[in-house]
mmCIF file of C-alpha atoms in Angstrom:
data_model
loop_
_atom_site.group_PDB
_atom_site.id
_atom_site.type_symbol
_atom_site.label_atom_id
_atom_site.label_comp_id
_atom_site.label_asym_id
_atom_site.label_seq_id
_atom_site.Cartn_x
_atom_site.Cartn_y
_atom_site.Cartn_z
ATOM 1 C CA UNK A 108 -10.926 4.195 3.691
ATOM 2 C CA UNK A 109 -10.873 3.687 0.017
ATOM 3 C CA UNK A 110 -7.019 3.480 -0.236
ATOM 4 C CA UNK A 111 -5.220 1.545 -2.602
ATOM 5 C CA UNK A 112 -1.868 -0.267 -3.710
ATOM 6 C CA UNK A 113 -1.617 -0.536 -7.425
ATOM 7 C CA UNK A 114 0.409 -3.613 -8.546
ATOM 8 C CA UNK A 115 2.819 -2.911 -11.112
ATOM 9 C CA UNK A 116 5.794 -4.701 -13.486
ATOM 10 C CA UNK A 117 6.645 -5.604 -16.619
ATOM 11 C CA UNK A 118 4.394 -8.263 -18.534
ATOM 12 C CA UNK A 119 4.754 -12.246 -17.352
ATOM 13 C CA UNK A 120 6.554 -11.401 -14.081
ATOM 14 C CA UNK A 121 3.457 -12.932 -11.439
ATOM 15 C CA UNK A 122 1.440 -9.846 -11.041
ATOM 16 C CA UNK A 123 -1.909 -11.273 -12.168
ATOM 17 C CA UNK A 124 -0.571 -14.267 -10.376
ATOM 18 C CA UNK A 125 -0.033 -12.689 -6.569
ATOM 19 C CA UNK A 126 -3.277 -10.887 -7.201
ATOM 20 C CA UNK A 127 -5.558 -14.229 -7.870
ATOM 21 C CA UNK A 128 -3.787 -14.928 -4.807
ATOM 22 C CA UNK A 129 -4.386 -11.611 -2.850
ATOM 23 C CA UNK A 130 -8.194 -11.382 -3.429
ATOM 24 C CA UNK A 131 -8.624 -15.595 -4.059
ATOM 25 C CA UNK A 132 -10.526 -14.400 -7.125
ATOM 26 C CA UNK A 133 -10.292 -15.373 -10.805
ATOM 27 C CA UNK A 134 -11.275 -12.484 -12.117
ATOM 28 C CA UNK A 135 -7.141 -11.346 -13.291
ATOM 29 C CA UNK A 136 -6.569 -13.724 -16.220
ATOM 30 C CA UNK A 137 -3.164 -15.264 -16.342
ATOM 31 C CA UNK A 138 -1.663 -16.204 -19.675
ATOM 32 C CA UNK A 139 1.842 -15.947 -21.036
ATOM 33 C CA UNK A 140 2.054 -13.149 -23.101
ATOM 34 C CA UNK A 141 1.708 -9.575 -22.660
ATOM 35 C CA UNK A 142 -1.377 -7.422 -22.611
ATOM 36 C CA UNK A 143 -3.775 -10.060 -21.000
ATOM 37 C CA UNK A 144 -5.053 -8.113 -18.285
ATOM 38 C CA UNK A 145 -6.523 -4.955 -19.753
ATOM 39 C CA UNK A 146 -9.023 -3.478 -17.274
ATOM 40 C CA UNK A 147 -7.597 -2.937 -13.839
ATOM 41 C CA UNK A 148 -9.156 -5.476 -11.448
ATOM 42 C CA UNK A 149 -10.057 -4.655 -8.024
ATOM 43 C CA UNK A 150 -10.286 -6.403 -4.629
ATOM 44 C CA UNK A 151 -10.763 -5.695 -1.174
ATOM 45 C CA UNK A 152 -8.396 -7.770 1.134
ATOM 46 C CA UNK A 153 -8.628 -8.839 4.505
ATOM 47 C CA UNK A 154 -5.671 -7.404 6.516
ATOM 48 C CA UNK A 155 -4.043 -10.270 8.269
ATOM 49 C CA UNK A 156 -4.040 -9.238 12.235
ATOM 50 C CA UNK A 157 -4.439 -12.003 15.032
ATOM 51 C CA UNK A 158 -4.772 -9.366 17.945
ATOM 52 C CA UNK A 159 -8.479 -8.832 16.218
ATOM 53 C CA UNK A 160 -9.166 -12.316 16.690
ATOM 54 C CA UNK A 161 -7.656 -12.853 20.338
ATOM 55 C CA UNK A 162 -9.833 -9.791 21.348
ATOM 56 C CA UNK A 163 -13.144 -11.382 19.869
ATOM 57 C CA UNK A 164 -12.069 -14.978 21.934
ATOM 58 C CA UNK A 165 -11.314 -13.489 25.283
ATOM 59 C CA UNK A 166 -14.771 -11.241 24.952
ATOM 60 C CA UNK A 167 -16.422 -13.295 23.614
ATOM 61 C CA UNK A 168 -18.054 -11.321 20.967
ATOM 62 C CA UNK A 169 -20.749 -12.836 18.393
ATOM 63 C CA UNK A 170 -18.920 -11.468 15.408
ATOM 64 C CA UNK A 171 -15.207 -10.086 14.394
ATOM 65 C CA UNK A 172 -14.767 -7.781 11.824
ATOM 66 C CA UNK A 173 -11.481 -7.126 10.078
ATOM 67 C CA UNK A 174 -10.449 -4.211 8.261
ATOM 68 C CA UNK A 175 -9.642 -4.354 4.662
ATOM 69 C CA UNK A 176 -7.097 -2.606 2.137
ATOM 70 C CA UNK A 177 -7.481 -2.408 -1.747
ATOM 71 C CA UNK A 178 -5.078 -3.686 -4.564
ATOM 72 C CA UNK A 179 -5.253 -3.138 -8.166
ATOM 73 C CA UNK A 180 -4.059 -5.276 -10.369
ATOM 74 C CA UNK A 181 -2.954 -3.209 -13.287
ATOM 75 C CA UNK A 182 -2.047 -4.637 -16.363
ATOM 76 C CA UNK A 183 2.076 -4.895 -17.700
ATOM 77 C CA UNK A 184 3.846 -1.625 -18.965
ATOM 78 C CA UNK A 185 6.749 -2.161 -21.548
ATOM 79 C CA UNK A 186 9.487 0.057 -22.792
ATOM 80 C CA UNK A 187 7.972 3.314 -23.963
ATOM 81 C CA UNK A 188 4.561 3.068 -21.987
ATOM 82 C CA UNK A 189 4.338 6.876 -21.371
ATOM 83 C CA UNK A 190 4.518 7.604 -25.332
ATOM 84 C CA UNK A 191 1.731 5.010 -25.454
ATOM 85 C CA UNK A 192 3.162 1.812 -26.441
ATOM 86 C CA UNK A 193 1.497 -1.474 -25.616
ATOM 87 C CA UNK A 194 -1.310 -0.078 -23.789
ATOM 88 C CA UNK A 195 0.443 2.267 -21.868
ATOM 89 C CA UNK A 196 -1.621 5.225 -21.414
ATOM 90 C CA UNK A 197 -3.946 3.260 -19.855
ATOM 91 C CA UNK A 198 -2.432 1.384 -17.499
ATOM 92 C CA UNK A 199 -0.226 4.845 -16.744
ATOM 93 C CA UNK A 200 -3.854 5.926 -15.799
ATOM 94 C CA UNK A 201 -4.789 3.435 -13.869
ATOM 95 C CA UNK A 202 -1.633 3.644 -11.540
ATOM 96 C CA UNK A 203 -2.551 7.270 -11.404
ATOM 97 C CA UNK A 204 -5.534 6.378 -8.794
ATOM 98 C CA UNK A 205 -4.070 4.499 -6.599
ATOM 99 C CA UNK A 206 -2.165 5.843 -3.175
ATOM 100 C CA UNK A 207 0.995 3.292 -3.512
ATOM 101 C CA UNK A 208 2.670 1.359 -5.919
ATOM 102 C CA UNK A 209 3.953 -2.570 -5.278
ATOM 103 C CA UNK A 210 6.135 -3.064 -8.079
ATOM 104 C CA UNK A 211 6.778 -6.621 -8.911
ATOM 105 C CA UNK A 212 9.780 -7.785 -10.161
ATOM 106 C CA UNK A 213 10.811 -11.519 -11.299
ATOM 107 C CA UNK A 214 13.634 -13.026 -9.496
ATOM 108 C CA UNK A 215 13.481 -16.228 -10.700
ATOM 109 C CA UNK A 216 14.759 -18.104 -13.663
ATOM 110 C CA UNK A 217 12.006 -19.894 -15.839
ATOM 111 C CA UNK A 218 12.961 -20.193 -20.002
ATOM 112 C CA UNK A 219 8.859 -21.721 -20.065
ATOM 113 C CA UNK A 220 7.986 -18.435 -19.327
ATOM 114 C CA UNK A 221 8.944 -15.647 -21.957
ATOM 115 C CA UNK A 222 10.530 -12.262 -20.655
ATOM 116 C CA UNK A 223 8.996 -9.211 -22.176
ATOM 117 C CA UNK A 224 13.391 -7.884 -21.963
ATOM 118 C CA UNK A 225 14.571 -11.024 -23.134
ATOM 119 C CA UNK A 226 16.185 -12.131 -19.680
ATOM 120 C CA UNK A 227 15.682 -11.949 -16.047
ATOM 121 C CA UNK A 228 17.461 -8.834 -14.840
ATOM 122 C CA UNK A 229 14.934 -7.018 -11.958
ATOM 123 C CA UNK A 230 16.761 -4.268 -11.364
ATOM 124 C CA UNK A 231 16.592 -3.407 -15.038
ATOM 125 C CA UNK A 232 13.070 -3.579 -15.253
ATOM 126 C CA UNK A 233 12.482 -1.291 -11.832
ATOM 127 C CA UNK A 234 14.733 1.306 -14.239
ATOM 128 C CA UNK A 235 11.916 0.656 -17.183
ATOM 129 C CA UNK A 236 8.989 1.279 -15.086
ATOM 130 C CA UNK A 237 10.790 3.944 -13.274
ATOM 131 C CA UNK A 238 11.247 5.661 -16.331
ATOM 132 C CA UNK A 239 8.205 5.567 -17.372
ATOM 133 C CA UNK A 240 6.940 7.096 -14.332
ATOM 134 C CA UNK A 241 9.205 10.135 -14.537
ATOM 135 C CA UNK A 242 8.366 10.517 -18.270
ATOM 136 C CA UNK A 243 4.777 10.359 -17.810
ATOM 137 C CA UNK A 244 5.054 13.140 -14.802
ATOM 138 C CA UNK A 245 7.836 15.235 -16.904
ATOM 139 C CA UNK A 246 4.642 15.435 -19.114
ATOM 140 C CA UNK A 247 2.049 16.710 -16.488
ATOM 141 C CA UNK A 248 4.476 19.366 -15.749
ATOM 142 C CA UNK A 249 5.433 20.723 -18.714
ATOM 143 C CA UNK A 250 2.303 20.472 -20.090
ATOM 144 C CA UNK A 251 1.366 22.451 -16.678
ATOM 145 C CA UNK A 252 4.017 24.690 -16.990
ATOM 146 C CA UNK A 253 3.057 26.142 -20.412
ATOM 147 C CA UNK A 254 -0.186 27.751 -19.242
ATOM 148 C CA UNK A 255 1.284 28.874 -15.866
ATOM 149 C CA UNK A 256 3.995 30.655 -17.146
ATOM 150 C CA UNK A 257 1.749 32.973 -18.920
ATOM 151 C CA UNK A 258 -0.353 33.960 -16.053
ATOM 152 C CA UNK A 259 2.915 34.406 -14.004
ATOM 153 C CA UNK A 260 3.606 36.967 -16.106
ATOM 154 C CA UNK A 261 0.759 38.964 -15.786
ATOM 155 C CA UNK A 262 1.536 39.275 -11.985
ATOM 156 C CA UNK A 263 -1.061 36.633 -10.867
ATOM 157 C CA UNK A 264 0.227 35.656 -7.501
ATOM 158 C CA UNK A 265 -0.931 32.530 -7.732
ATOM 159 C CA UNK A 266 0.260 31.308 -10.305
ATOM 160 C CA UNK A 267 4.098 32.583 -9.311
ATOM 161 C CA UNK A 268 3.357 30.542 -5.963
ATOM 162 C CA UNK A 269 2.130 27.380 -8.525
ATOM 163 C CA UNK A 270 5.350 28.347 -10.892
ATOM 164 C CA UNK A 271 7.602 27.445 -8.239
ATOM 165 C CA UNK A 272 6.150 23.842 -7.496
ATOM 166 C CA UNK A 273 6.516 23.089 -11.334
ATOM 167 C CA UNK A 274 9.894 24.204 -11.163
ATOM 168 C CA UNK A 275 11.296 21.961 -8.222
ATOM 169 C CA UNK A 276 9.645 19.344 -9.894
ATOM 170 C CA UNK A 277 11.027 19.531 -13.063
ATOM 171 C CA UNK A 278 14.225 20.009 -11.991
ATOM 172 C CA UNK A 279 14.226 16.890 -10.297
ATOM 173 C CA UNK A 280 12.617 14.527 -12.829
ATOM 174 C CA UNK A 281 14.697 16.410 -15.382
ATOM 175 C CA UNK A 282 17.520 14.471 -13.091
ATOM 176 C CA UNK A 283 15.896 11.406 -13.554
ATOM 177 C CA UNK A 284 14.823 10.841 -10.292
ATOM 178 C CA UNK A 285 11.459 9.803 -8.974
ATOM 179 C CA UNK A 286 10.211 12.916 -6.734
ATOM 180 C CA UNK A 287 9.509 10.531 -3.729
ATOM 181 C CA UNK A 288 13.570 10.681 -3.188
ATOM 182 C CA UNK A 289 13.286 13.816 -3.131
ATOM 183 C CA UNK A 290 9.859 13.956 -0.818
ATOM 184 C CA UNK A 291 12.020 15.394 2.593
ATOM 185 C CA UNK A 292 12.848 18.431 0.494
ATOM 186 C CA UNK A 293 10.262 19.382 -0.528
ATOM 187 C CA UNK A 294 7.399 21.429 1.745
ATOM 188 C CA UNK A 295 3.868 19.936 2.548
ATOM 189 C CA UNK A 296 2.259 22.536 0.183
ATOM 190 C CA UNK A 297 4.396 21.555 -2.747
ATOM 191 C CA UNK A 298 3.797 17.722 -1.971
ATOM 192 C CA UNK A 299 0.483 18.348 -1.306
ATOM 193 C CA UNK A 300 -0.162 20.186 -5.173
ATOM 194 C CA UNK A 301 2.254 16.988 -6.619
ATOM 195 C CA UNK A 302 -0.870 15.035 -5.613
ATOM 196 C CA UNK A 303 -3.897 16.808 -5.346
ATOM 197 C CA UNK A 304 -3.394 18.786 -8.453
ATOM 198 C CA UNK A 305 -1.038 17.100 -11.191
ATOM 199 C CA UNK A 306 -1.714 13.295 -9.457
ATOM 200 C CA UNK A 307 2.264 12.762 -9.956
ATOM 201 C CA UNK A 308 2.871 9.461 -10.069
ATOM 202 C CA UNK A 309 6.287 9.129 -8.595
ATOM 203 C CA UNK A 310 5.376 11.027 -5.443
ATOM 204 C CA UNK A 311 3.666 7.559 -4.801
ATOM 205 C CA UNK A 312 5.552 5.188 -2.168
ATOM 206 C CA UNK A 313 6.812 2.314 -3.477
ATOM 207 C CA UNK A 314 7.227 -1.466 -2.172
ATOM 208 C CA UNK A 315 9.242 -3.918 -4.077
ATOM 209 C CA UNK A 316 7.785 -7.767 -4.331
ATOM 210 C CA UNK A 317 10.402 -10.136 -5.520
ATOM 211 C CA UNK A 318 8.793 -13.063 -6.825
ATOM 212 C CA UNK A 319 11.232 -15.693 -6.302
ATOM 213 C CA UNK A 320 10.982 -19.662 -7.479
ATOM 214 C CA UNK A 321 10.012 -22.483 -4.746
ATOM 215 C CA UNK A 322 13.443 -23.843 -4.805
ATOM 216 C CA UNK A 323 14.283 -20.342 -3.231
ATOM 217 C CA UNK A 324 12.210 -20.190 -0.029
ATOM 218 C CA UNK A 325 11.643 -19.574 2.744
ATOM 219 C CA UNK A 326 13.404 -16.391 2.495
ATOM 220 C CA UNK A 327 15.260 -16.272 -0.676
ATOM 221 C CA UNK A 328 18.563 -16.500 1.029
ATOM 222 C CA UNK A 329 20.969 -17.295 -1.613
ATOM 223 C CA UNK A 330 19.256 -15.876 -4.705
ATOM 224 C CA UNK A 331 21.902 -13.179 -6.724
ATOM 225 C CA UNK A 332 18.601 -11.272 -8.595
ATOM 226 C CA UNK A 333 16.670 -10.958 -4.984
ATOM 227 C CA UNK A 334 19.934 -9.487 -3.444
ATOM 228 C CA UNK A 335 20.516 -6.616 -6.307
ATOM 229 C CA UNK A 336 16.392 -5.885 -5.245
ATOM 230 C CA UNK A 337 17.338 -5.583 -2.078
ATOM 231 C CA UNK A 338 20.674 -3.005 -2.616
ATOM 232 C CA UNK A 339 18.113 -1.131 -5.354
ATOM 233 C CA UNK A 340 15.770 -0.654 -2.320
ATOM 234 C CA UNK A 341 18.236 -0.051 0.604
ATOM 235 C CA UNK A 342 19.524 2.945 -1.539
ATOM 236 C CA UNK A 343 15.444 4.838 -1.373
ATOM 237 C CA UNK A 344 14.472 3.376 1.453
ATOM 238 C CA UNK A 345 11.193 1.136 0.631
ATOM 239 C CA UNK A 346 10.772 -2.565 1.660
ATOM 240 C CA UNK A 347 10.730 -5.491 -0.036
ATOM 241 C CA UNK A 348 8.826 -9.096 0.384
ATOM 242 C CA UNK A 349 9.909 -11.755 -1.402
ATOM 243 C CA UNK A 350 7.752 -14.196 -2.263
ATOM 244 C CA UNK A 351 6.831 -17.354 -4.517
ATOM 245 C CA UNK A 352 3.290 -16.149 -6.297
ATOM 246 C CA UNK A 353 3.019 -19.412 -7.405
ATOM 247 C CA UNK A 354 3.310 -21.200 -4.275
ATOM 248 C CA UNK A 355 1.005 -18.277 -3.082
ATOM 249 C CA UNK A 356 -1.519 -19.521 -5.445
ATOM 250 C CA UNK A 357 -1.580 -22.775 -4.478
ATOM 251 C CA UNK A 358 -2.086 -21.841 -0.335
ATOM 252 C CA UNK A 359 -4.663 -19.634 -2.063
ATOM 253 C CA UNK A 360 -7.073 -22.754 -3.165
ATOM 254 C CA UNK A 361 -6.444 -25.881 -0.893
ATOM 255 C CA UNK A 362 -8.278 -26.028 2.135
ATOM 256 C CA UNK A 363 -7.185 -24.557 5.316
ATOM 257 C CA UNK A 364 -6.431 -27.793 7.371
ATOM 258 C CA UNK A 365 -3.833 -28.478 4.292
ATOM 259 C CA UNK A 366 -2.430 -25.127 4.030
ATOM 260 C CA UNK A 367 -0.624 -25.364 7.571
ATOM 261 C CA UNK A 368 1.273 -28.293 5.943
ATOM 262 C CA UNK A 369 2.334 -26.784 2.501
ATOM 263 C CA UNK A 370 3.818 -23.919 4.860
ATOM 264 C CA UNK A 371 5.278 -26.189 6.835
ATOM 265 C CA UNK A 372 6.912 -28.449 3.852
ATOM 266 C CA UNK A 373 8.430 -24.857 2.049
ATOM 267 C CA UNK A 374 10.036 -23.518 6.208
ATOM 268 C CA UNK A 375 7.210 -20.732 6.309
ATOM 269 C CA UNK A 376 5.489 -19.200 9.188
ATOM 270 C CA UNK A 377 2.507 -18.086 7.409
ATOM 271 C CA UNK A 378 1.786 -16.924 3.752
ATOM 272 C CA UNK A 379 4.121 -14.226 1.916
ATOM 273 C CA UNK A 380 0.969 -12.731 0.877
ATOM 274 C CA UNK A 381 -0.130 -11.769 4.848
ATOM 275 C CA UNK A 382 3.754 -10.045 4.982
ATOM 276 C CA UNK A 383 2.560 -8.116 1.386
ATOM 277 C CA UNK A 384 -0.643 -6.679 3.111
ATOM 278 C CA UNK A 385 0.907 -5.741 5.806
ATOM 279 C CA UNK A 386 3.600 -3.693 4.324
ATOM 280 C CA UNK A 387 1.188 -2.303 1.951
ATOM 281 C CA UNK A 388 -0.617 -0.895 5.219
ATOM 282 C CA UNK A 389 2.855 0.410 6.589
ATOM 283 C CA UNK A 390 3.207 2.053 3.634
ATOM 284 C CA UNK A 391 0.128 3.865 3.439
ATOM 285 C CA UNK A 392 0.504 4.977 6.864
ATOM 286 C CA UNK A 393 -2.284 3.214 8.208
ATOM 287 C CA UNK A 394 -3.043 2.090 11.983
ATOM 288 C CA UNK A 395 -5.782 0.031 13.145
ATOM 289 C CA UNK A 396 -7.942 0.286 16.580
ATOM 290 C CA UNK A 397 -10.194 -1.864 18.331
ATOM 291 C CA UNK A 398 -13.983 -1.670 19.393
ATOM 292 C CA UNK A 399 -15.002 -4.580 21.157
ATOM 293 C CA UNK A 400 -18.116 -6.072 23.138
ATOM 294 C CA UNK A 401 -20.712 -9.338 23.629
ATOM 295 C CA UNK A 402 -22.030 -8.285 20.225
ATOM 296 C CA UNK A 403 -18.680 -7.330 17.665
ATOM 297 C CA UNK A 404 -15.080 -7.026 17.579
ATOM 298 C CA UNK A 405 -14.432 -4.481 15.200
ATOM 299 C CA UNK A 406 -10.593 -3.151 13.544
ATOM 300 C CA UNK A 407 -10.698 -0.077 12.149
ATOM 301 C CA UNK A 408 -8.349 1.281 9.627
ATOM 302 C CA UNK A 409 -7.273 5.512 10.502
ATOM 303 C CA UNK A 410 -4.027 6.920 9.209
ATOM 304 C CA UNK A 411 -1.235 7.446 11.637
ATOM 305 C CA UNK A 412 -1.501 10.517 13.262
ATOM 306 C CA UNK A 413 -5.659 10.447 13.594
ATOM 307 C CA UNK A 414 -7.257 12.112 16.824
ATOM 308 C CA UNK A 415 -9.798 10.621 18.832
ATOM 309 C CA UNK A 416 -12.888 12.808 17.418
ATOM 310 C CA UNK A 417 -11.727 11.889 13.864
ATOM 311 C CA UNK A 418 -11.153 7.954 14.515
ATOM 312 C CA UNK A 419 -14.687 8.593 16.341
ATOM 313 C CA UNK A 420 -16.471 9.784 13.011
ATOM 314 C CA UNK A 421 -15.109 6.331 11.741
ATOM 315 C CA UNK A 422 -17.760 4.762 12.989
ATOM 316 C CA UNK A 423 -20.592 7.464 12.999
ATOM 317 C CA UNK A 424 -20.257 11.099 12.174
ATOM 318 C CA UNK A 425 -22.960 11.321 15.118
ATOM 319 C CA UNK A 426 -19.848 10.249 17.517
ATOM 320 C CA UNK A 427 -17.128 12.712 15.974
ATOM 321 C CA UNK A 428 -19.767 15.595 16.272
ATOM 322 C CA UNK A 429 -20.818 14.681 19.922
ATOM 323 C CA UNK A 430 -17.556 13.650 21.027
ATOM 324 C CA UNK A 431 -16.671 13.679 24.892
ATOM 325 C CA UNK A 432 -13.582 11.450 25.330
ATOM 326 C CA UNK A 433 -12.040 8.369 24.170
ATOM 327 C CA UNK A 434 -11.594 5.665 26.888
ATOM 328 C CA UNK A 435 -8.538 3.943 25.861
ATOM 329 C CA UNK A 436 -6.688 0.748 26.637
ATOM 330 C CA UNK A 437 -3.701 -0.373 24.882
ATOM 331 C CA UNK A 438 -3.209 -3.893 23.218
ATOM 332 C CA UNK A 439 -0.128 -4.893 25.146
ATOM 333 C CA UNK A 440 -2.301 -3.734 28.548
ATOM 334 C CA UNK A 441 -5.219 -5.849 27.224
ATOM 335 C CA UNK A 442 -3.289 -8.833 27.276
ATOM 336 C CA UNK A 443 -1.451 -8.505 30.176
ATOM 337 C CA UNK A 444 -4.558 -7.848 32.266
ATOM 338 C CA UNK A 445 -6.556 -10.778 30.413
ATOM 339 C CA UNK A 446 -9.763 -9.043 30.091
ATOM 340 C CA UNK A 447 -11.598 -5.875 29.595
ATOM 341 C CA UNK A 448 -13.383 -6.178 32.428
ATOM 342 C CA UNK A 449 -9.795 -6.983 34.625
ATOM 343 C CA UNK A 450 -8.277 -3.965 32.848
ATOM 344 C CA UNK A 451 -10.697 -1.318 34.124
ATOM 345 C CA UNK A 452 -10.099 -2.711 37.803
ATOM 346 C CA UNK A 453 -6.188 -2.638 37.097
ATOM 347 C CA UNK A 454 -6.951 1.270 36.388
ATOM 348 C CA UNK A 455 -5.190 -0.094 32.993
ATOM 349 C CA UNK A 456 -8.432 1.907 31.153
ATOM 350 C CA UNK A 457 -7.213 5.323 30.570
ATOM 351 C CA UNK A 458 -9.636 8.488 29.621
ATOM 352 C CA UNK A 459 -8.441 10.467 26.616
ATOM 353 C CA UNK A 460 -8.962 14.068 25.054
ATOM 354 C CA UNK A 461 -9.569 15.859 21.736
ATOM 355 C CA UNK A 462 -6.190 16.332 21.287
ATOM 356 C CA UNK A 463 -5.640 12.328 21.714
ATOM 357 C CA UNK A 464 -3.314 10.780 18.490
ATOM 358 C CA UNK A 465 -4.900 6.854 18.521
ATOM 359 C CA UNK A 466 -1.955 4.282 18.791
ATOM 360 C CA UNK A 467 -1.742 1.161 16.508
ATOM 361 C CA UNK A 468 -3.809 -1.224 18.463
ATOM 362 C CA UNK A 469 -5.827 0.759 21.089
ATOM 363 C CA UNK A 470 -8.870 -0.850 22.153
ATOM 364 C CA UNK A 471 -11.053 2.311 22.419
ATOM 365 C CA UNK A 472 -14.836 2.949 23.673
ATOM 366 C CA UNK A 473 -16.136 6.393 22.193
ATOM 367 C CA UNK A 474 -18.022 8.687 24.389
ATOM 368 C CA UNK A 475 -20.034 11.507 23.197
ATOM 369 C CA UNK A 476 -23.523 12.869 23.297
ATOM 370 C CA UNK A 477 -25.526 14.516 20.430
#
């Protein structure tokens, strides 16, 4: 789909850490001192979903394919980012591409590792980044507003209609506040010129991954910086994981037959990271259906809200242009029926429209005819 969470924090906090992790790549360097990831990196991860792999086992299909999500691991802002310092403007761009934001935020206590602030205060440091944000888009819309104005003035409808987006956004960020607190105010065309025209950056929805110490898990129960994160978040409304990156790192590069152990030894189900993805796909909106057969089991990632024709062109443009109907069985019915086949004769199969809105976790045959 070519969406994206950007990874953000202050320098030495584990970003470049949870991403190694993420992707199981080297390619973020890790060192302690600011600055040492320049370039954003990039990699595609696997999202984490067992119902793919119970499909392919009770079909029996040759292959399973699972869907993937992008993060970018974007190097640390500081204090004064949006005026350029460190190598702000850069890494200001960079978060400007992506469709969500995972802010990072240390929660644990570590006087090895040197704190860009001087201490461990995570709540603080959301504030700096947040900041920085607001300052950077404060810019866009002045800078915006300047030309604009003139051309309102000449009469050019327009621009009046464009004059009044700039407006309600400056007058909130002019407040302070990041415009995605302010997102159920505003109207779809205003939100939709925020990002399509000016790339705002804090219309972007935001996650909040507090990277606690080992002697913290398995949930961070107990841990004074992780529960201010948590009241910080309650207040807008966006989730937060916490996780150990470092434990993270290690699950990332022992083999499989000793990572069920390690998880076992720290009270965890399964890795923090496969609760990070997931999220991250909440909180772009995203659903996933299933195609299945002898030959592939297939998830495919549409946003909530996609019709049939549309999840259709998915997998060929051919199908969304010839499309007939969706036959559609739900996950839940799937399982409680034990088998494609057994579904169809429990009349479990059901036969869908145009106007059909695919469900998270429909197992769905396309028909259509070109």
């Amino acid at each position: 789909m070519g969406l994206s969470i950007g990874i953000v924090g202050l320098p030495n906090v584990g970003k470049s850490t949870l991403f190694n992790a993420l992707t199981q790549s080297a390619k973020a360097q890790r060192a302690n001192y600011p600055f040492c990831t320049i370039d954003p990196n990039v990699g595609a991860v696997e999202v984490p979903d067992q119902r793919l792999y119970k499909i392919a086992e009770i079909e029996g299909s040759e292959k399973v394919t699972p869907t993937f999500i992008e993060f970018v691991d974007i190097a640390g802002l500081v204090r004064g980012a949006s005026r350029g310092e460190g190598l702000g403007n850069q890494f200001l761009h960079h978060i400007r591409e992506v469709d969500a934001i995972a802010m990072v935020l240390r929660c644990f206590e570590n006087p090895e590792v040197v704190h860009v602030e001087g201490d461990v205060d995570p709540v603080r440091d959301a504030e700096i980044i947040g900041l920085e944000l607001i300052a950077k888009d404060l810019e866009s819309v002045n800078k915006r507003l300047e030309k604009v104005e003139k051309t309102a003035r000449g009469g050019d409808k327009e621009a009046k209609k464009e004059l009044d987006y700039l407006k309600k956004f400056k007058e909130i960020l002019d407040d302070l506040r990041p415009l995605r607190r302010d997102r159920s105010n505003l109207d779809e065309e205003t939100i939709r010129y925020g990002e399509k025209v000016l790339f705002l950056l804090t219309l972007k929805p935001v996650m909040y991954i507090a990277n606690i110490s080992e002697n913290d898990l398995p949930d961070g129960a107990g841990n004074p910086h992780l529960e201010r994160v948590k009241q910080m978040a309650e207040k807008e409304g966006a989730p937060v994981v916490p996780i150990c990156a470092e434990l993270e790192a290690q699950l990332a590069e022992v083999d499989p037959s000793e990572r069920e152990e390690l998880l076992k030894a720290y009270g965890l189900e399964e890795p923090g990271l496969n609760r990070v993805i997931r999220e991250g796909y909440s909180l772009l909106g995203l659903i996933t259906f299933f195609t299945t057969g002898p030959k592939e089991t297939r998830a495919w990632t549409v946003l909530k809200g996609t019709k049939a024709p549309q999840a259709a062109g998915k997998i060929h443009s051919d199908m969304e242009r010839g499309f007939i109907c969706a036959e559609v069985l739900s996950y839940e019915d799937y399982m409680r029926a034990g088998s494609m086949a057994r579904a169809k004769e429990m009349g479990l199969v059901r036969t869908e429209g145009k106007e059909y809105e695919v469900k998270d976790g429909d197992i769905i045959y396309f028909r259509f005819n070109v």
